[in-house]
């Protein structure tokens, strides 16, 4: 790409490539400056101040932040540790009936718990919220062993599917994501998007990532090995590990800020989940197996020196 030239404001080559990948028309694809930009466009374009949004939590905080900036009221339906962070679907449907939201946010698989709802459960959510647009954030779906296809739901006009190429394409520093939705919904989102939102380097990197299908196959296999290793090692330590189908695990360590700090001092970084409302949990991302082994070798000492209580799994 030529860094001295403006990027294509329509992202035509990238949109065409993504459309081929998902079997949709290119008019149903909207690239963005990371999926976070698209999350912030959605409440501005598809809702009005004072209306309600529901988020299935604990989950990514940008959903609530974007809605509140747009003047929406946000209700979170939280899953609990006691139920393995699986949502009580009867409770969720009851809240949807009570609040009549115009937006419903589901991260699938969920960040930070790794819970992955099947198609039947998602269709039940749509039935329970007939006036809502479902924002189906599939940022981590490429790492699921057997994900179900959602592009037909996007074609219905009631679902916006979000994908983040920064995860599976390892492009976090470039910021690149995209939305799949019916053409009229894409146009409404596009009307709120700044010009030249996706820079030329991100567009070129996205095309390169899409052309290297073997990378994702290799990465998915590596992730599965790493997650299986982490889960087994953490359980052997007597820690509670939430079931996860994503490329990370959620583990209870007692004092998450202290655990993160103790590991940082050893050159290791994990996510303190206090911002998710889970101050006793850390999220560990799956890296190459030697990196995971290094983390697990340091973790017992880090937890002990940090005065972190170890909770037994059940």
Short mmCIF file of C-alpha atoms in Angstrom, two decimals:
data_model
loop_
_atom_site.label_atom_id
_atom_site.label_comp_id
_atom_site.label_asym_id
_atom_site.label_seq_id
_atom_site.Cartn_x
_atom_site.Cartn_y
_atom_site.Cartn_z
CA UNK A 1 0.00 0.00 0.00
CA UNK A 2 1.03 3.63 -0.47
CA UNK A 3 1.11 5.45 2.89
CA UNK A 4 1.19 8.82 1.12
CA UNK A 5 -2.26 8.25 -0.43
CA UNK A 6 -5.64 8.37 1.27
CA UNK A 7 -7.18 4.94 1.92
CA UNK A 8 -10.20 3.79 -0.06
CA UNK A 9 -13.07 5.25 2.01
CA UNK A 10 -15.37 2.46 0.81
CA UNK A 11 -12.89 -0.36 1.65
CA UNK A 12 -14.07 -2.01 -1.57
CA UNK A 13 -11.41 -4.70 -1.91
CA UNK A 14 -11.70 -5.69 1.74
CA UNK A 15 -15.51 -5.65 1.67
CA UNK A 16 -15.51 -7.85 -1.44
CA UNK A 17 -13.15 -10.34 0.20
CA UNK A 18 -15.22 -10.46 3.40
CA UNK A 19 -18.43 -10.84 1.39
CA UNK A 20 -16.95 -13.87 -0.40
CA UNK A 21 -15.86 -15.35 2.93
CA UNK A 22 -19.37 -15.13 4.40
CA UNK A 23 -21.39 -15.69 1.24
CA UNK A 24 -23.13 -12.31 1.36
CA UNK A 25 -23.31 -9.24 -0.87
CA UNK A 26 -20.59 -6.65 -0.29
CA UNK A 27 -23.31 -4.08 0.52
CA UNK A 28 -23.98 -6.12 3.68
CA UNK A 29 -20.44 -5.64 5.01
CA UNK A 30 -19.11 -2.61 6.91
CA UNK A 31 -15.43 -2.57 7.94
CA UNK A 32 -14.52 -0.46 10.95
CA UNK A 33 -11.62 0.82 12.98
CA UNK A 34 -11.79 -2.24 15.20
CA UNK A 35 -15.13 -3.73 16.21
CA UNK A 36 -15.16 -1.19 19.08
CA UNK A 37 -15.85 1.63 16.61
CA UNK A 38 -18.81 -0.32 15.26
CA UNK A 39 -20.11 -0.95 18.80
CA UNK A 40 -20.19 2.82 19.30
CA UNK A 41 -21.93 3.44 15.97
CA UNK A 42 -24.77 1.02 16.70
CA UNK A 43 -26.66 2.82 19.51
CA UNK A 44 -26.25 6.17 17.75
CA UNK A 45 -27.61 4.82 14.47
CA UNK A 46 -30.21 2.29 15.62
CA UNK A 47 -31.65 3.73 18.84
CA UNK A 48 -32.85 6.98 20.41
CA UNK A 49 -31.93 8.54 23.76
CA UNK A 50 -34.05 7.22 26.61
CA UNK A 51 -34.61 3.80 25.04
CA UNK A 52 -33.42 0.57 26.66
CA UNK A 53 -30.58 -1.79 25.83
CA UNK A 54 -29.94 -5.16 27.48
CA UNK A 55 -26.50 -6.76 27.73
CA UNK A 56 -25.83 -10.35 28.76
CA UNK A 57 -23.06 -10.12 31.33
CA UNK A 58 -20.56 -10.15 32.78
CA UNK A 59 -19.20 -8.97 29.45
CA UNK A 60 -17.22 -6.42 27.43
CA UNK A 61 -17.72 -2.99 28.97
CA UNK A 62 -17.85 -1.08 25.68
CA UNK A 63 -21.47 -2.15 25.07
CA UNK A 64 -22.67 -0.27 28.13
CA UNK A 65 -20.27 2.63 27.56
CA UNK A 66 -21.44 3.11 23.97
CA UNK A 67 -25.09 2.98 24.95
CA UNK A 68 -24.74 5.42 27.82
CA UNK A 69 -22.86 7.89 25.61
CA UNK A 70 -25.79 7.70 23.20
CA UNK A 71 -28.27 8.37 26.02
CA UNK A 72 -29.67 4.85 26.34
CA UNK A 73 -30.58 3.11 29.56
CA UNK A 74 -28.73 -0.18 30.04
CA UNK A 75 -29.86 -3.30 31.90
CA UNK A 76 -27.39 -6.13 32.44
CA UNK A 77 -28.49 -9.73 33.01
CA UNK A 78 -25.56 -11.38 34.77
CA UNK A 79 -24.65 -15.04 34.82
CA UNK A 80 -23.10 -16.37 38.02
CA UNK A 81 -20.17 -18.53 39.03
CA UNK A 82 -22.57 -20.96 40.71
CA UNK A 83 -24.07 -21.81 37.31
CA UNK A 84 -20.75 -21.96 35.50
CA UNK A 85 -21.48 -18.50 34.08
CA UNK A 86 -24.26 -19.98 31.95
CA UNK A 87 -27.20 -17.59 31.68
CA UNK A 88 -30.58 -18.57 33.05
CA UNK A 89 -32.48 -18.21 29.79
CA UNK A 90 -35.84 -18.01 31.54
CA UNK A 91 -34.54 -15.05 33.55
CA UNK A 92 -33.10 -13.42 30.43
CA UNK A 93 -36.39 -13.78 28.53
CA UNK A 94 -38.30 -12.36 31.51
CA UNK A 95 -36.06 -9.25 31.56
CA UNK A 96 -36.45 -8.82 27.81
CA UNK A 97 -40.24 -8.95 28.15
CA UNK A 98 -40.14 -6.43 31.01
CA UNK A 99 -37.76 -3.91 29.43
CA UNK A 100 -38.71 -4.16 25.71
CA UNK A 101 -35.19 -3.15 24.63
CA UNK A 102 -34.31 -1.78 21.20
CA UNK A 103 -30.80 -3.27 21.43
CA UNK A 104 -29.61 -6.59 22.84
CA UNK A 105 -25.88 -7.26 23.19
CA UNK A 106 -24.47 -10.79 23.22
CA UNK A 107 -20.76 -11.56 23.00
CA UNK A 108 -20.59 -15.11 21.64
CA UNK A 109 -18.36 -16.70 22.87
CA UNK A 110 -18.52 -14.32 25.78
CA UNK A 111 -15.66 -12.19 27.03
CA UNK A 112 -14.44 -12.95 29.71
CA UNK A 113 -16.26 -16.23 30.51
CA UNK A 114 -15.90 -18.12 27.22
CA UNK A 115 -19.57 -19.26 27.26
CA UNK A 116 -20.86 -19.97 23.73
CA UNK A 117 -24.59 -20.05 23.04
CA UNK A 118 -25.88 -22.32 20.32
CA UNK A 119 -28.14 -21.20 17.49
CA UNK A 120 -31.32 -22.34 19.23
CA UNK A 121 -30.58 -20.18 22.28
CA UNK A 122 -29.87 -17.14 20.11
CA UNK A 123 -33.13 -17.63 18.20
CA UNK A 124 -34.93 -17.79 21.55
CA UNK A 125 -33.44 -14.41 22.46
CA UNK A 126 -34.70 -12.95 19.19
CA UNK A 127 -38.18 -14.30 19.85
CA UNK A 128 -38.16 -12.87 23.38
CA UNK A 129 -37.15 -9.38 22.18
CA UNK A 130 -39.26 -8.76 19.06
CA UNK A 131 -38.49 -5.01 18.97
CA UNK A 132 -34.74 -5.36 19.48
CA UNK A 133 -31.78 -5.49 17.16
CA UNK A 134 -29.45 -8.22 18.38
CA UNK A 135 -25.79 -7.24 18.35
CA UNK A 136 -24.03 -10.58 18.06
CA UNK A 137 -20.36 -9.95 18.80
CA UNK A 138 -18.37 -12.88 17.42
CA UNK A 139 -14.90 -11.47 18.04
CA UNK A 140 -13.73 -14.82 19.44
CA UNK A 141 -15.86 -17.14 17.30
CA UNK A 142 -12.98 -18.06 14.94
CA UNK A 143 -11.35 -19.88 17.86
CA UNK A 144 -14.39 -22.07 18.55
CA UNK A 145 -13.82 -25.64 17.34
CA UNK A 146 -17.22 -25.93 15.64
CA UNK A 147 -18.86 -22.50 15.34
CA UNK A 148 -22.30 -22.15 13.76
CA UNK A 149 -22.84 -19.75 10.87
CA UNK A 150 -24.77 -16.57 11.65
CA UNK A 151 -24.66 -14.69 8.34
CA UNK A 152 -28.25 -15.67 7.53
CA UNK A 153 -29.39 -14.05 10.78
CA UNK A 154 -27.66 -10.83 9.74
CA UNK A 155 -29.68 -10.91 6.51
CA UNK A 156 -32.91 -10.76 8.54
CA UNK A 157 -32.42 -7.08 9.39
CA UNK A 158 -32.74 -7.81 13.13
CA UNK A 159 -29.16 -8.90 13.76
CA UNK A 160 -25.82 -7.13 13.43
CA UNK A 161 -22.94 -9.61 13.52
CA UNK A 162 -19.61 -8.16 14.61
CA UNK A 163 -16.23 -9.69 13.84
CA UNK A 164 -12.80 -8.54 14.98
CA UNK A 165 -9.89 -9.29 12.65
CA UNK A 166 -7.49 -8.13 15.34
CA UNK A 167 -7.92 -11.43 17.22
CA UNK A 168 -7.64 -14.20 14.63
CA UNK A 169 -5.50 -12.11 12.28
CA UNK A 170 -3.16 -10.85 15.03
CA UNK A 171 -3.75 -7.24 13.94
CA UNK A 172 -4.52 -5.63 17.30
CA UNK A 173 -2.21 -2.68 16.67
CA UNK A 174 -3.84 -1.85 13.35
CA UNK A 175 -7.47 -1.90 14.56
CA UNK A 176 -9.73 -3.73 12.13
CA UNK A 177 -13.19 -5.23 12.48
CA UNK A 178 -16.38 -5.48 10.47
CA UNK A 179 -20.13 -5.77 10.73
CA UNK A 180 -22.46 -8.03 8.77
CA UNK A 181 -26.03 -6.78 8.48
CA UNK A 182 -28.80 -6.19 5.97
CA UNK A 183 -27.92 -3.47 3.45
CA UNK A 184 -30.27 -0.85 4.91
CA UNK A 185 -28.84 -1.44 8.40
CA UNK A 186 -25.29 -1.09 7.06
CA UNK A 187 -26.25 2.21 5.44
CA UNK A 188 -27.64 3.53 8.73
CA UNK A 189 -24.39 2.62 10.51
CA UNK A 190 -22.26 4.02 7.68
CA UNK A 191 -23.99 7.39 7.99
CA UNK A 192 -22.44 7.83 11.47
CA UNK A 193 -18.97 6.57 10.56
CA UNK A 194 -16.18 9.13 10.03
CA UNK A 195 -14.59 9.32 6.59
CA UNK A 196 -11.45 7.20 6.07
CA UNK A 197 -12.19 5.31 9.26
CA UNK A 198 -10.16 2.26 8.22
CA UNK A 199 -6.61 3.21 7.26
CA UNK A 200 -4.75 1.83 4.27
CA UNK A 201 -2.38 -0.31 6.34
CA UNK A 202 -5.31 -2.00 8.10
CA UNK A 203 -7.09 -2.64 4.79
CA UNK A 204 -3.95 -4.17 3.25
CA UNK A 205 -3.26 -6.29 6.35
CA UNK A 206 -6.86 -7.49 6.40
CA UNK A 207 -6.63 -8.66 2.80
CA UNK A 208 -3.34 -10.41 3.54
CA UNK A 209 -4.85 -12.16 6.57
CA UNK A 210 -7.85 -13.35 4.57
CA UNK A 211 -5.52 -14.74 1.91
CA UNK A 212 -3.68 -16.86 4.49
CA UNK A 213 -6.36 -19.35 5.50
CA UNK A 214 -3.75 -21.78 6.85
CA UNK A 215 -2.79 -19.30 9.57
CA UNK A 216 -6.17 -19.56 11.26
CA UNK A 217 -6.17 -23.35 11.02
CA UNK A 218 -2.77 -23.50 12.70
CA UNK A 219 -3.72 -20.88 15.28
CA UNK A 220 -6.94 -22.69 16.18
CA UNK A 221 -5.07 -25.95 16.77
CA UNK A 222 -2.45 -24.17 18.87
CA UNK A 223 -5.15 -22.46 20.92
CA UNK A 224 -6.94 -25.75 21.61
CA UNK A 225 -3.74 -27.31 22.92
CA UNK A 226 -2.94 -24.29 25.06
CA UNK A 227 -6.43 -23.99 26.56
CA UNK A 228 -6.53 -27.71 27.38
CA UNK A 229 -3.13 -27.45 29.06
CA UNK A 230 -4.07 -24.34 31.05
CA UNK A 231 -7.36 -25.80 32.20
CA UNK A 232 -5.79 -29.05 33.41
CA UNK A 233 -2.90 -27.30 35.15
CA UNK A 234 -5.16 -24.78 36.88
CA UNK A 235 -7.55 -27.46 38.08
CA UNK A 236 -4.60 -29.42 39.47
CA UNK A 237 -3.76 -26.33 41.51
CA UNK A 238 -7.24 -26.47 43.05
CA UNK A 239 -8.49 -23.34 41.29
CA UNK A 240 -11.99 -22.82 39.88
CA UNK A 241 -11.85 -22.56 36.09
CA UNK A 242 -14.96 -21.51 34.18
CA UNK A 243 -15.89 -23.67 31.16
CA UNK A 244 -14.66 -21.87 28.03
CA UNK A 245 -14.92 -22.47 24.28
CA UNK A 246 -12.86 -19.36 23.47
CA UNK A 247 -9.11 -18.73 23.31
CA UNK A 248 -8.89 -17.82 27.00
CA UNK A 249 -9.83 -19.18 30.41
CA UNK A 250 -11.41 -17.41 33.38
CA UNK A 251 -9.91 -18.53 36.69
CA UNK A 252 -10.73 -17.57 40.28
CA UNK A 253 -7.67 -16.55 42.30
CA UNK A 254 -9.15 -14.59 45.21
CA UNK A 255 -7.58 -11.16 44.66
CA UNK A 256 -7.27 -10.44 40.95
CA UNK A 257 -5.38 -7.10 41.18
CA UNK A 258 -2.77 -8.66 43.48
CA UNK A 259 -2.42 -11.70 41.22
CA UNK A 260 -1.94 -9.54 38.14
CA UNK A 261 0.66 -7.37 39.86
CA UNK A 262 2.59 -10.38 41.17
CA UNK A 263 2.68 -11.89 37.68
CA UNK A 264 3.67 -8.58 36.04
CA UNK A 265 6.69 -8.50 38.34
CA UNK A 266 7.65 -11.82 36.79
CA UNK A 267 7.23 -10.53 33.24
CA UNK A 268 3.83 -12.17 32.73
CA UNK A 269 0.58 -10.39 31.90
CA UNK A 270 -2.96 -11.59 32.64
CA UNK A 271 -6.25 -9.67 32.64
CA UNK A 272 -7.57 -8.51 35.99
CA UNK A 273 -11.35 -8.97 35.62
CA UNK A 274 -12.36 -6.40 38.24
CA UNK A 275 -13.65 -4.17 35.43
CA UNK A 276 -16.09 -6.97 34.52
CA UNK A 277 -17.39 -6.98 38.10
CA UNK A 278 -15.29 -10.07 38.87
CA UNK A 279 -12.59 -8.87 41.30
CA UNK A 280 -11.59 -12.41 42.28
CA UNK A 281 -10.97 -13.59 38.70
CA UNK A 282 -8.23 -13.26 36.13
CA UNK A 283 -8.50 -14.08 32.43
CA UNK A 284 -5.59 -15.97 30.88
CA UNK A 285 -5.20 -15.80 27.12
CA UNK A 286 -3.94 -18.86 25.30
CA UNK A 287 -0.47 -18.29 23.89
CA UNK A 288 2.09 -20.76 22.59
CA UNK A 289 2.51 -23.76 24.85
CA UNK A 290 5.98 -22.74 26.18
CA UNK A 291 4.51 -19.37 27.23
CA UNK A 292 1.64 -21.12 29.01
CA UNK A 293 4.07 -23.44 30.76
CA UNK A 294 6.11 -20.46 31.93
CA UNK A 295 2.99 -18.86 33.35
CA UNK A 296 1.92 -21.99 35.18
CA UNK A 297 5.41 -22.43 36.64
CA UNK A 298 5.25 -18.90 38.07
CA UNK A 299 1.61 -18.85 39.18
CA UNK A 300 1.78 -20.80 42.49
CA UNK A 301 4.60 -18.62 43.80
CA UNK A 302 2.90 -15.45 42.52
CA UNK A 303 -0.36 -16.28 44.24
CA UNK A 304 1.34 -17.24 47.50
CA UNK A 305 3.49 -14.11 47.72
CA UNK A 306 0.54 -11.95 46.80
CA UNK A 307 -1.45 -13.27 49.73
CA UNK A 308 -4.05 -14.52 47.27
CA UNK A 309 -6.56 -17.00 48.59
CA UNK A 310 -6.86 -20.17 46.56
CA UNK A 311 -10.42 -21.29 45.96
CA UNK A 312 -11.17 -24.94 45.34
CA UNK A 313 -12.99 -25.88 42.16
CA UNK A 314 -16.30 -27.62 42.32
#
